[in-house]
Amino acid sequence: MVAEALTLQDYKTPEESWWCPGCGDFGVLAALQKALLDLQIKPEEIALVAGIGCSGKIGNYVNSYNIHVTHGRTMPAALGLKLANRELTVIAAGGDGDGYAIGMGHFMHALRRNADITYIVMDNQIYGLTKGQTSPTSAMGFETKSTPSGNKEHNVRPLQLAIAGGATYVAQGFSSNQRQLVDLIKGAIRHKGFSLVNTQSPCVTFNKINTYAWWKQKLVDVTTLDGYDPHDRVTAMKLLAENDEAVTGLVYEDTVSESFDQMLPGFREQGIVNQDWTVPDGEFQKILAGYR
């Protein structure tokens, strides 16, 4: 019997969207659902861990296991899921405020562990849920209600941090470039190891600077660069530094390094939750006796 192919509707929930009309997060949601459809991953084989903020609602709109964690804690929850059940496709999602501010410590340690997780960050350079304050990716000089004389801090550069920290798949998409974003997410899910897909996702309500039109003029597609090799770490870092990270496409990929779960002692292909942990009769009492 041939299994019936899944449809786009299989990855949607009946919940109505909470986002503002025109929000870039709509494009990220559509790209994620299309990527899952193309890969034909069953909804019951997907775990989506979402953070706090406007972006954190994405888990409500994707038909999958959905865990809505506290602020900045997507990484430890996603890592725990993957280690317990590596048969799941584990995807973490959140915003720049969630991931690169309160979540920065977890982000850096997830990078160096190279766990087999896909992390999609919806980067809009502002805190939209709390009505417009500077976020870690806001440019210096950016004016908001909380910084009327301009932001006095340098912005975080997540792609360079990710490569320096040990991520083995680093890409950047743009929410209005659906075709490319779908391909980047599919590549990230297929990749064995930690994958970051930072996505420029404009906030049309509170960020009037980093708009769709602004990004369309600024972003450089790496596929248009002659001879660009995403497997060259030094070239990737140079590209990001020279363009202030305003690029799209697959910036860097390491296909050699093993993922965190593959290096664990006693690694078995089958997830821990699906392994047989039955203790033979009499063995349990022997184990207990060893602790007395």
Tab-separated table of C-alpha atoms in Angstrom, residues 15-243:
chain	number	residue	atom	x	y	z
A	15	GLU	CA	-5.724	29.063	14.844
A	16	GLU	CA	-6.020	32.548	13.348
A	17	SER	CA	-2.885	34.631	13.154
A	18	TRP	CA	-2.085	37.133	15.846
A	19	TRP	CA	0.535	39.042	13.819
A	20	CYS	CA	0.072	42.533	12.351
A	21	PRO	CA	-0.907	42.655	8.647
A	22	GLY	CA	2.303	42.804	6.614
A	23	CYS	CA	4.506	41.280	9.339
A	24	GLY	CA	7.549	39.509	7.940
A	25	ASP	CA	6.853	36.505	10.152
A	26	PHE	CA	4.083	35.426	7.755
A	27	GLY	CA	6.749	34.770	5.141
A	28	VAL	CA	8.838	32.718	7.581
A	29	LEU	CA	5.815	30.632	8.583
A	30	ALA	CA	4.860	29.946	4.966
A	31	ALA	CA	8.444	28.998	4.089
A	32	LEU	CA	8.719	26.626	7.043
A	33	GLN	CA	5.460	24.874	6.163
A	34	LYS	CA	6.490	24.581	2.515
A	35	ALA	CA	9.900	23.171	3.496
A	36	LEU	CA	8.263	20.531	5.709
A	37	LEU	CA	5.873	19.671	2.886
A	38	ASP	CA	8.691	19.294	0.362
A	39	LEU	CA	10.552	17.018	2.768
A	40	GLN	CA	7.315	15.101	3.540
A	41	ILE	CA	8.086	14.987	7.254
A	42	LYS	CA	5.066	13.748	9.178
A	43	PRO	CA	3.652	16.282	11.690
A	44	GLU	CA	4.032	13.737	14.507
A	45	GLU	CA	7.762	13.541	13.723
A	46	ILE	CA	8.322	17.293	14.198
A	47	ALA	CA	8.932	19.143	17.475
A	48	LEU	CA	8.825	22.940	17.279
A	49	VAL	CA	10.236	24.869	20.235
A	50	ALA	CA	9.225	28.534	20.215
A	51	GLY	CA	10.433	31.444	22.320
A	52	ILE	CA	8.813	34.594	23.669
A	53	GLY	CA	7.855	37.534	21.455
A	54	CYS	CA	5.727	38.017	18.346
A	55	SER	CA	7.787	35.324	16.603
A	56	GLY	CA	7.096	32.861	19.409
A	57	LYS	CA	3.529	32.455	18.161
A	58	ILE	CA	4.773	30.501	15.148
A	59	GLY	CA	4.404	27.245	17.054
A	60	ASN	CA	0.658	27.837	17.299
A	61	TYR	CA	0.319	27.853	13.523
A	62	VAL	CA	2.341	24.740	12.596
A	63	ASN	CA	0.731	21.330	13.021
A	64	SER	CA	3.432	19.553	15.024
A	65	TYR	CA	4.463	19.051	18.630
A	66	ASN	CA	4.752	22.606	19.963
A	67	ILE	CA	6.574	23.680	23.115
A	68	HIS	CA	6.347	27.368	24.057
A	69	VAL	CA	9.216	27.965	26.464
A	70	THR	CA	10.185	30.853	28.701
A	71	HIS	CA	12.147	33.808	27.354
A	72	GLY	CA	15.465	32.837	25.760
A	73	ARG	CA	15.229	29.143	26.581
A	74	THR	CA	14.599	27.555	23.200
A	75	MET	CA	18.091	26.071	22.972
A	76	PRO	CA	18.171	23.909	26.138
A	77	ALA	CA	14.634	22.642	25.507
A	78	ALA	CA	15.448	21.769	21.895
A	79	LEU	CA	18.696	20.070	22.879
A	80	GLY	CA	16.938	17.951	25.505
A	81	LEU	CA	14.315	16.884	22.990
A	82	LYS	CA	16.892	15.888	20.429
A	83	LEU	CA	19.019	13.920	22.859
A	84	ALA	CA	15.991	12.032	24.178
A	85	ASN	CA	14.518	11.313	20.759
A	86	ARG	CA	16.848	11.817	17.840
A	87	GLU	CA	14.179	10.450	15.532
A	88	LEU	CA	12.314	13.754	15.850
A	89	THR	CA	13.016	16.704	13.564
A	90	VAL	CA	13.665	19.397	16.159
A	91	ILE	CA	13.228	23.024	15.118
A	92	ALA	CA	13.646	26.027	17.408
A	93	ALA	CA	12.224	29.408	16.435
A	94	GLY	CA	12.180	32.877	17.947
A	95	GLY	CA	13.161	36.482	17.503
A	96	ASP	CA	16.371	38.467	17.781
A	97	GLY	CA	15.411	39.697	21.235
A	98	ASP	CA	14.635	36.212	22.489
A	99	GLY	CA	17.677	34.521	20.973
A	100	TYR	CA	20.408	37.148	21.025
A	101	ALA	CA	19.658	38.924	24.319
A	102	ILE	CA	18.385	36.794	27.203
A	103	GLY	CA	19.051	33.664	25.154
A	104	MET	CA	22.585	34.555	24.117
A	105	GLY	CA	24.288	32.320	26.695
A	106	HIS	CA	22.308	29.277	25.587
A	107	PHE	CA	22.862	30.200	21.938
A	108	MET	CA	26.649	30.182	22.290
A	109	HIS	CA	26.732	26.825	24.064
A	110	ALA	CA	24.375	25.284	21.500
A	111	LEU	CA	26.794	26.399	18.798
A	112	ARG	CA	29.842	24.769	20.320
A	113	ARG	CA	27.944	21.514	20.955
A	114	ASN	CA	26.832	21.285	17.321
A	115	ALA	CA	23.619	19.518	18.314
A	116	ASP	CA	21.410	18.389	15.437
A	117	ILE	CA	18.898	21.241	15.736
A	118	THR	CA	17.579	23.793	13.246
A	119	TYR	CA	17.279	27.293	14.685
A	120	ILE	CA	15.213	29.862	12.769
A	121	VAL	CA	15.555	33.419	14.058
A	122	MET	CA	13.049	36.008	12.862
A	123	ASP	CA	15.226	39.091	13.017
A	124	ASN	CA	13.430	42.450	12.860
A	125	GLN	CA	15.947	44.624	14.767
A	126	ILE	CA	13.367	45.635	17.383
A	127	TYR	CA	11.221	44.419	20.265
A	128	GLY	CA	7.825	44.434	18.560
A	129	LEU	CA	5.753	42.714	21.253
A	130	THR	CA	6.559	45.452	23.773
A	131	LYS	CA	5.904	48.171	21.188
A	132	GLY	CA	9.307	49.189	19.924
A	133	GLN	CA	12.557	49.212	21.893
A	134	THR	CA	16.049	48.516	20.552
A	135	SER	CA	17.006	44.857	20.292
A	136	PRO	CA	20.502	43.310	20.145
A	137	THR	CA	20.546	43.586	16.334
A	138	SER	CA	19.436	47.250	16.207
A	139	ALA	CA	22.112	49.387	14.556
A	140	MET	CA	24.034	51.997	16.513
A	141	GLY	CA	22.180	55.298	16.281
A	142	PHE	CA	18.779	53.589	15.804
A	143	GLU	CA	16.100	55.830	17.323
A	144	THR	CA	13.181	54.376	19.256
A	145	LYS	CA	10.906	55.512	22.061
A	146	SER	CA	13.425	54.105	24.551
A	147	THR	CA	16.450	55.571	22.740
A	148	PRO	CA	15.253	58.981	21.476
A	149	SER	CA	18.835	60.216	21.034
A	150	GLY	CA	19.893	57.042	19.219
A	151	ASN	CA	21.144	53.584	20.227
A	152	LYS	CA	24.585	53.833	21.870
A	153	GLU	CA	25.460	50.136	21.583
A	154	HIS	CA	27.081	48.171	18.762
A	155	ASN	CA	24.747	45.596	17.255
A	156	VAL	CA	25.201	41.848	17.649
A	157	ARG	CA	26.338	40.110	14.457
A	158	PRO	CA	24.736	36.662	14.760
A	159	LEU	CA	26.151	35.038	11.632
A	160	GLN	CA	29.769	35.747	12.538
A	161	LEU	CA	29.114	34.641	16.106
A	162	ALA	CA	27.560	31.410	14.855
A	163	ILE	CA	30.524	30.499	12.657
A	164	ALA	CA	33.056	31.462	15.313
A	165	GLY	CA	31.091	29.480	17.917
A	166	GLY	CA	31.029	26.223	15.979
A	167	ALA	CA	27.754	26.131	14.015
A	168	THR	CA	28.101	23.883	10.985
A	169	TYR	CA	25.302	25.385	8.848
A	170	VAL	CA	24.886	29.168	8.774
A	171	ALA	CA	22.473	30.853	6.402
A	172	GLN	CA	20.443	34.022	6.136
A	173	GLY	CA	17.108	34.453	4.404
A	174	PHE	CA	14.661	37.257	3.715
A	175	SER	CA	10.988	36.714	4.461
A	176	SER	CA	9.869	38.141	1.116
A	177	ASN	CA	12.186	35.825	-0.844
A	178	GLN	CA	10.150	32.649	-0.395
A	179	ARG	CA	11.911	30.418	-2.882
A	180	GLN	CA	15.327	30.965	-1.338
A	181	LEU	CA	14.066	30.780	2.248
A	182	VAL	CA	12.346	27.446	1.619
A	183	ASP	CA	15.573	26.026	0.204
A	184	LEU	CA	17.616	27.337	3.138
A	185	ILE	CA	15.259	25.781	5.701
A	186	LYS	CA	15.235	22.472	3.832
A	187	GLY	CA	19.019	22.493	3.749
A	188	ALA	CA	19.125	23.267	7.469
A	189	ILE	CA	16.780	20.388	8.344
A	190	ARG	CA	18.739	17.962	6.192
A	191	HIS	CA	22.045	19.097	7.696
A	192	LYS	CA	23.449	16.871	10.447
A	193	GLY	CA	24.494	19.338	13.161
A	194	PHE	CA	23.536	22.785	14.410
A	195	SER	CA	21.995	24.953	11.709
A	196	LEU	CA	21.111	28.628	11.977
A	197	VAL	CA	18.768	30.316	9.507
A	198	ASN	CA	18.731	33.971	10.517
A	199	THR	CA	15.891	35.606	8.592
A	200	GLN	CA	15.355	39.295	7.960
A	201	SER	CA	11.694	39.623	8.891
A	202	PRO	CA	10.578	43.295	8.869
A	203	CYS	CA	8.364	44.674	11.634
A	204	VAL	CA	6.069	46.984	9.671
A	205	THR	CA	4.520	48.510	12.793
A	206	PHE	CA	7.471	49.626	14.927
A	207	ASN	CA	10.557	49.567	12.683
A	208	LYS	CA	10.270	52.167	9.928
A	209	ILE	CA	13.964	51.953	8.976
A	210	ASN	CA	14.699	48.275	8.216
A	211	THR	CA	11.744	47.891	5.843
A	212	TYR	CA	11.174	45.452	2.945
A	213	ALA	CA	12.342	48.127	0.493
A	214	TRP	CA	15.435	48.888	2.604
A	215	TRP	CA	16.488	45.233	2.722
A	216	LYS	CA	15.828	44.668	-0.984
A	217	GLN	CA	18.331	47.396	-1.794
A	218	LYS	CA	20.905	46.268	0.750
A	219	LEU	CA	21.011	42.441	0.702
A	220	VAL	CA	23.611	40.651	-1.431
A	221	ASP	CA	22.719	37.118	-2.573
A	222	VAL	CA	25.799	34.902	-2.178
A	223	THR	CA	24.731	32.826	-5.191
A	224	THR	CA	25.452	35.863	-7.387
A	225	LEU	CA	29.093	35.993	-6.243
A	226	ASP	CA	31.453	34.281	-8.659
A	227	GLY	CA	33.198	31.270	-7.133
A	228	TYR	CA	31.788	31.707	-3.645
A	229	ASP	CA	32.453	28.511	-1.642
A	230	PRO	CA	30.305	28.128	1.513
A	231	HIS	CA	32.653	25.402	2.769
A	232	ASP	CA	35.496	27.912	3.245
A	233	ARG	CA	35.234	29.240	6.799
A	234	VAL	CA	37.682	32.116	6.347
A	235	THR	CA	35.982	33.317	3.173
A	236	ALA	CA	32.600	33.197	4.903
A	237	MET	CA	33.816	35.351	7.792
A	238	LYS	CA	35.417	37.823	5.382
A	239	LEU	CA	32.217	38.075	3.345
A	240	LEU	CA	30.150	38.807	6.451
A	241	ALA	CA	32.579	41.399	7.779
A	242	GLU	CA	32.813	43.230	4.450
A	243	ASN	CA	29.019	43.375	4.000
